[in-house]
Coordinates of C-alpha atoms in Angstrom, one line a residue:
X1 CA 24.4 3.7 21.6
X2 CA 21.2 5.7 22.1
X3 CA 19.1 4.2 24.8
X4 CA 15.3 4.5 24.5
X5 CA 13.4 4.6 27.7
X6 CA 10.8 1.8 27.2
X7 CA 8.8 0.0 29.8
X8 CA 9.3 -3.8 30.5
X9 CA 7.3 -6.0 28.1
X10 CA 4.2 -6.6 30.2
X11 CA 3.5 -10.2 29.4
X12 CA 6.9 -11.3 30.7
X13 CA 5.6 -10.5 34.2
X14 CA 3.0 -13.4 33.8
X15 CA 5.5 -16.1 33.9
X16 CA 4.8 -17.4 37.3
X17 CA 1.0 -17.2 37.0
X18 CA 1.3 -18.9 33.5
X19 CA 3.3 -21.8 35.2
X20 CA 0.6 -22.1 37.8
X21 CA -2.2 -22.2 35.3
X22 CA -0.5 -24.8 33.3
X23 CA -0.2 -27.1 36.4
X24 CA -4.0 -27.4 36.4
X25 CA -5.2 -31.0 35.9
X26 CA -7.3 -29.9 33.0
X27 CA -4.6 -27.8 31.5
X28 CA -4.3 -24.1 31.0
X29 CA -7.1 -22.0 29.4
X30 CA -5.1 -19.0 28.2
X31 CA -7.3 -15.9 27.9
X32 CA -4.4 -13.4 28.5
X33 CA -3.5 -12.6 24.9
X34 CA -5.9 -11.8 22.0
X35 CA -4.4 -14.2 19.5
X36 CA -6.8 -16.0 17.1
X37 CA -7.2 -19.7 17.4
X38 CA -9.8 -20.5 14.6
X39 CA -8.8 -21.6 11.1
X40 CA -7.6 -19.1 8.5
X41 CA -10.4 -18.9 5.9
X42 CA -9.9 -21.1 2.8
X43 CA -10.1 -18.1 0.4
X44 CA -7.2 -16.5 2.2
X45 CA -5.0 -19.7 2.2
X46 CA -5.8 -20.3 -1.5
X47 CA -4.7 -16.7 -2.3
X48 CA -1.4 -17.1 -0.3
X49 CA -0.3 -20.2 -2.2
X50 CA -1.7 -19.0 -5.6
X51 CA 0.1 -17.2 -8.4
X52 CA 1.4 -14.5 -6.1
X53 CA 3.6 -17.2 -4.4
X54 CA 5.6 -17.5 -7.5
X55 CA 6.6 -13.9 -8.0
X56 CA 10.4 -13.7 -7.6
X57 CA 10.8 -10.0 -7.8
X58 CA 10.3 -7.5 -5.0
X59 CA 6.7 -6.5 -4.1
X60 CA 5.8 -2.7 -4.3
X61 CA 5.2 -0.8 -1.1
X62 CA 2.0 0.5 -2.5
X63 CA 0.8 -2.9 -3.6
X64 CA -1.1 -3.6 -6.9
X65 CA -4.2 -1.6 -7.9
X66 CA -6.4 -4.7 -7.3
X67 CA -5.4 -4.9 -3.7
X68 CA -6.1 -1.3 -2.9
X69 CA -9.4 -1.5 -4.8
X70 CA -10.3 -4.6 -2.7
X71 CA -9.6 -2.7 0.5
X72 CA -11.5 0.3 -0.7
X73 CA -14.4 -1.9 -1.5
X74 CA -14.4 -3.5 1.9
X75 CA -14.4 0.0 3.6
X76 CA -17.5 0.9 1.6
X77 CA -19.4 -2.3 2.2
X78 CA -18.5 -3.0 5.8
X79 CA -18.3 0.6 7.2
X80 CA -20.0 3.0 4.9
X81 CA -16.7 4.8 4.2
X82 CA -15.6 5.9 0.8
X83 CA -11.8 6.1 0.2
X84 CA -9.7 6.6 -2.9
X85 CA -7.8 3.4 -3.6
X86 CA -4.7 5.5 -4.0
X87 CA -5.0 6.7 -0.4
X88 CA -4.4 3.1 0.9
X89 CA -1.1 1.5 2.0
X90 CA -0.8 -2.1 3.0
X91 CA 1.3 -2.5 6.2
X92 CA 3.2 -5.2 8.0
X93 CA 0.8 -5.9 10.8
X94 CA -0.9 -3.1 12.9
X95 CA 1.4 -3.2 15.8
X96 CA 4.4 -2.1 13.7
X97 CA 2.2 0.8 12.4
X98 CA 1.1 1.9 15.8
X99 CA 4.7 1.8 17.1
X100 CA 6.1 3.9 14.3
X101 CA 3.4 6.2 13.3
X102 CA 4.4 9.1 15.7
X103 CA 7.9 9.0 14.3
X104 CA 6.7 8.7 10.7
X105 CA 4.5 11.7 11.2
X106 CA 7.4 13.8 12.5
X107 CA 6.5 13.9 16.2
X108 CA 9.4 14.5 18.5
X109 CA 10.7 16.4 21.5
X110 CA 8.2 19.0 22.7
X111 CA 5.3 17.3 21.0
X112 CA 2.5 15.4 22.8
X113 CA 0.8 12.2 21.7
X114 CA -2.6 11.6 23.3
X115 CA -3.5 8.1 24.0
X116 CA -6.7 6.6 25.6
X117 CA -6.7 6.4 29.4
X118 CA -6.9 2.6 29.1
X119 CA -4.8 1.7 26.0
X120 CA -2.9 -1.0 24.3
X121 CA 0.7 -0.6 25.5
X122 CA 2.2 0.1 22.0
X123 CA 0.6 3.6 21.8
X124 CA 2.8 4.7 24.8
X125 CA 5.8 2.8 23.2
X126 CA 5.3 4.7 19.9
X127 CA 5.3 8.0 21.6
X128 CA 8.5 7.0 23.5
X129 CA 10.2 5.9 20.3
X130 CA 9.5 9.3 18.8
X131 CA 10.9 11.1 21.8
X132 CA 7.6 12.9 22.3
X133 CA 5.6 13.2 25.5
X134 CA 2.4 11.2 26.0
X135 CA -0.8 11.9 27.9
X136 CA -3.5 9.4 28.8
X137 CA -6.8 11.1 28.4
X138 CA -10.3 10.4 27.0
X139 CA -11.2 14.1 27.3
X140 CA -9.8 16.9 25.2
X141 CA -10.9 19.4 27.8
X142 CA -8.1 18.1 30.2
X143 CA -5.3 18.7 27.7
X144 CA -5.1 22.5 28.0
X145 CA -2.7 24.4 25.7
X146 CA -0.3 21.5 25.0
X147 CA 1.2 21.2 21.6
X148 CA -0.5 18.0 20.4
X149 CA 0.9 16.2 17.3
X150 CA -1.3 13.1 17.4
X151 CA -4.4 11.8 19.0
X152 CA -5.2 8.1 19.1
X153 CA -8.7 6.7 19.1
X154 CA -9.5 3.0 19.6
X155 CA -13.1 1.8 19.1
X156 CA -14.1 -0.9 20.0
X157 CA -11.4 -0.7 22.6
X158 CA -8.6 -2.9 23.6
X159 CA -8.9 -3.7 26.6
X160 CA -12.3 -2.5 27.6
X161 CA -14.5 -3.4 24.5
X162 CA -16.0 0.1 24.8
X163 CA -17.6 1.5 21.7
X164 CA -17.1 5.2 21.2
X165 CA -20.3 7.2 20.0
X166 CA -19.9 8.9 16.7
X167 CA -20.7 12.3 18.5
X168 CA -17.7 11.9 20.7
X169 CA -15.4 10.9 17.9
X170 CA -16.6 14.0 15.9
X171 CA -15.8 16.3 18.8
X172 CA -12.3 14.9 19.0
X173 CA -11.8 15.3 15.2
X174 CA -13.0 18.9 15.4
X175 CA -10.8 19.7 18.3
X176 CA -7.8 18.2 16.6
X177 CA -8.3 20.0 13.4
X178 CA -8.5 23.3 15.2
X179 CA -5.0 22.6 16.5
X180 CA -3.4 21.0 13.4
X181 CA -3.2 17.6 15.1
X182 CA -3.6 14.2 13.3
X183 CA -6.2 11.7 14.6
X184 CA -5.3 8.1 14.1
X185 CA -8.0 5.7 14.7
X186 CA -7.1 2.1 15.5
X187 CA -10.1 0.1 14.1
X188 CA -8.9 -3.4 14.1
X189 CA -12.0 -4.6 16.0
X190 CA -14.5 -2.6 14.0
X191 CA -15.9 -5.6 12.2
X192 CA -16.4 -7.3 15.6
X193 CA -19.0 -4.9 16.8
X194 CA -22.7 -5.9 16.8
X195 CA -24.9 -3.8 14.5
X196 CA -26.8 -2.4 17.5
X197 CA -23.6 -0.9 19.0
X198 CA -23.2 1.5 16.0
X199 CA -19.5 1.4 16.0
X200 CA -18.2 3.7 13.3
X201 CA -14.9 4.5 11.5
X202 CA -13.3 7.9 12.0
X203 CA -13.6 8.2 8.2
X204 CA -17.5 7.9 8.3
X205 CA -19.3 11.1 7.3
X206 CA -21.1 11.2 10.6
X207 CA -17.7 11.6 12.3
X208 CA -15.6 13.6 9.7
X209 CA -18.2 15.6 8.0
X210 CA -17.2 14.1 4.6
X211 CA -13.6 15.2 4.8
X212 CA -10.7 12.9 5.7
X213 CA -8.3 15.8 6.3
X214 CA -6.0 15.1 9.2
X215 CA -7.4 11.5 9.8
X216 CA -6.0 8.0 9.5
X217 CA -7.8 4.8 9.9
X218 CA -5.8 1.7 10.8
X219 CA -7.2 -1.8 10.0
X220 CA -6.0 -5.3 10.5
X221 CA -6.9 -8.8 9.3
X222 CA -5.6 -10.4 12.4
X223 CA -8.8 -10.6 14.4
X224 CA -11.6 -10.6 11.8
X225 CA -9.9 -13.0 9.4
X226 CA -7.7 -15.0 11.8
X227 CA -4.6 -13.8 10.0
X228 CA -2.3 -12.7 12.8
X229 CA 0.4 -14.9 11.5
X230 CA 0.3 -13.2 8.1
X231 CA 0.9 -9.7 9.5
X232 CA -1.6 -8.2 7.1
X233 CA -3.0 -4.7 7.7
X234 CA -3.5 -1.4 6.1
X235 CA -3.8 2.4 6.6
X236 CA -6.1 4.7 4.8
X237 CA -7.5 8.3 5.2
X238 CA -6.1 11.7 4.4
X239 CA -4.5 11.3 1.0
X240 CA -1.7 13.7 1.8
X241 CA -0.9 11.9 5.0
X242 CA -1.1 8.5 3.3
X243 CA 1.2 9.7 0.5
X244 CA 3.7 10.9 3.0
X245 CA 3.6 7.6 4.9
X246 CA 4.0 5.7 1.5
X247 CA 7.1 7.7 0.5
X248 CA 8.8 7.1 3.9
X249 CA 8.0 3.4 3.7
X250 CA 9.5 3.2 0.2
X251 CA 12.7 4.6 1.5
X252 CA 13.1 2.2 4.4
X253 CA 11.8 -0.9 2.6
X254 CA 8.7 -1.5 4.7
X255 CA 6.8 -3.6 2.2
X256 CA 4.3 -6.3 2.7
X257 CA 5.4 -9.7 1.0
X258 CA 3.5 -10.2 -2.3
X259 CA 1.8 -13.5 -1.3
X260 CA 0.5 -11.8 1.8
X261 CA -0.8 -8.9 -0.3
X262 CA -2.7 -11.4 -2.2
X263 CA -4.1 -12.9 0.9
X264 CA -5.1 -9.4 2.1
X265 CA -6.9 -8.7 -1.1
X266 CA -8.8 -12.1 -0.7
X267 CA -9.7 -11.3 2.9
X268 CA -11.1 -7.8 2.1
X269 CA -13.0 -9.1 -0.9
X270 CA -14.9 -11.8 1.1
X271 CA -17.4 -10.7 3.8
X272 CA -18.9 -14.1 4.6
X273 CA -16.0 -15.3 6.7
X274 CA -15.9 -12.0 8.7
X275 CA -19.6 -12.4 9.6
X276 CA -19.2 -16.0 10.6
X277 CA -16.2 -15.1 12.8
X278 CA -18.0 -12.3 14.5
X279 CA -20.9 -14.7 15.3
X280 CA -18.4 -17.1 16.9
X281 CA -17.1 -14.4 19.2
X282 CA -20.7 -13.2 20.1
X283 CA -21.3 -16.8 21.4
X284 CA -18.1 -17.0 23.3
X285 CA -18.6 -13.6 24.8
X286 CA -22.0 -14.7 26.2
X287 CA -20.6 -17.9 27.6
X288 CA -17.7 -16.2 29.4
X289 CA -19.6 -13.2 30.6
X290 CA -22.2 -15.3 32.3
X291 CA -19.4 -17.3 34.0
X292 CA -17.4 -14.2 35.0
X293 CA -20.5 -12.6 36.5
X294 CA -21.4 -15.9 38.2
X295 CA -18.0 -15.8 39.9
X296 CA -18.9 -12.5 41.5
X297 CA -17.1 -10.1 39.1
X298 CA -18.5 -7.0 37.5
X299 CA -18.1 -6.6 33.8
X300 CA -17.7 -3.1 32.5
X301 CA -18.2 -1.9 28.9
X302 CA -17.3 -5.0 26.9
X303 CA -19.9 -4.4 24.2
X304 CA -17.7 -5.4 21.3
X305 CA -14.2 -6.5 20.2
X306 CA -12.5 -9.5 21.7
X307 CA -12.4 -8.9 25.5
X308 CA -14.3 -8.7 28.7
X309 CA -13.2 -6.0 31.1
X310 CA -13.9 -7.3 34.6
X311 CA -13.3 -6.5 38.2
X312 CA -13.5 -8.3 41.5
X313 CA -12.9 -5.0 43.3
X314 CA -9.3 -5.9 44.2
X315 CA -5.8 -5.5 42.9
X316 CA -5.8 -7.0 39.4
X317 CA -2.7 -9.1 40.2
X318 CA -4.6 -10.8 43.0
X319 CA -7.5 -11.6 40.6
X320 CA -5.0 -13.0 38.0
X321 CA -3.4 -15.2 40.7
X322 CA -6.8 -16.5 41.9
X323 CA -7.9 -17.4 38.4
X324 CA -4.5 -19.0 37.5
X325 CA -5.1 -21.5 40.4
X326 CA -8.1 -22.6 38.5
X327 CA -6.1 -23.0 35.3
X328 CA -7.4 -19.7 33.7
X329 CA -4.9 -17.1 32.7
X330 CA -6.0 -13.5 32.2
X331 CA -4.2 -10.2 31.8
X332 CA -3.9 -7.7 34.6
X333 CA -5.6 -4.3 33.9
X334 CA -2.5 -2.5 34.9
X335 CA -0.9 -3.4 31.6
X336 CA -3.3 -0.9 29.9
X337 CA -2.7 2.1 32.3
X338 CA -3.0 3.1 35.9
X339 CA -6.8 3.3 35.7
X340 CA -6.9 -0.4 35.2
X341 CA -5.3 -1.6 38.4
X342 CA -8.6 -3.3 39.7
X343 CA -9.6 -4.9 36.4
X344 CA -8.5 -7.9 34.3
X345 CA -8.8 -8.3 30.6
X346 CA -10.4 -11.7 29.6
X347 CA -9.8 -12.5 25.9
X348 CA -12.4 -14.5 23.9
X349 CA -9.7 -16.0 21.8
X350 CA -9.8 -19.6 22.8
X351 CA -11.5 -22.7 21.3
X352 CA -15.1 -23.4 22.2
X353 CA -13.9 -26.4 24.2
X354 CA -11.4 -24.1 26.2
X355 CA -14.0 -21.4 26.6
X356 CA -16.4 -24.0 28.1
X357 CA -13.6 -25.3 30.4
X358 CA -13.0 -21.7 31.7
X359 CA -16.8 -21.3 32.2
X360 CA -16.9 -24.4 34.3
X361 CA -13.8 -23.3 36.5
X362 CA -14.5 -19.6 37.0
X363 CA -17.3 -19.9 39.6
X364 CA -14.9 -22.0 41.8
X365 CA -12.3 -19.2 41.7

């Protein structure tokens, strides 16, 4: 049996603090995982149980034209990006795509995958699965002469909520193109960025110069449409790269169930629910940020997305434990890289009632 060297699953290490938080008289407020809690939009539920629910045959890996046209329309309306519907592939949740993308792109021994200095753990896992090396870096200058196969961007960021300026992203794209590397941009929080933050897709002309060569944008409905349970996402960008991914996915049977394809089409065709959900998170962010700062913690970045990136100037595990005593569970920053050892990630994904409960408890922590 081939053994792949993978890190322990980070959230398993929160078992004791989870138990402690659950023992609080008012119950736990779980802000440790970014899992949606608000209702799935009605238009999405209707599509899931509509005609597509009575299709007995296999779905196509590429999905119907109507799905890909809906996705292309959403990219244009929401982000000012023009993509050919042919260059769109529905995927089975974004985590699966992130984990397998280096392998699917042919990265392996001797190749380097560049991930953000503070990053969602699956970026590292994907490099390890491919047998490639990985480097944590937000600067291309620090990479030297390495043979880079893939560069990950994530804006707005998980865990920090940082929004990358278009100019920075453009420099990364130019650097990667000079070296024949692919740039993959995880944009699952892009719809949760306030207009004034000017968060942009890697496929936007201000970043890519009008060419999608060597670029992939990854999008998910989990956060913006509360569809984490549906595992509905997609990849688009460079037509040649997308075609290659599609062919591979056909061979290994990685196809999104037909009812979920219909739900994905509905979610990308309706912008009203996305706007409403984004406004909910703006309110929750304001409530939690005020409470976190009142508790003596500093909040860094955290402009957009689903998280506050906060520090009490101590080891993050101490902060986690102190907050757990008040029934509030957060994630230690070390989950996202060595640079996060004095920060905690505070998710906005709890009901208004639970967010209010956390805000009441935090100053006491």
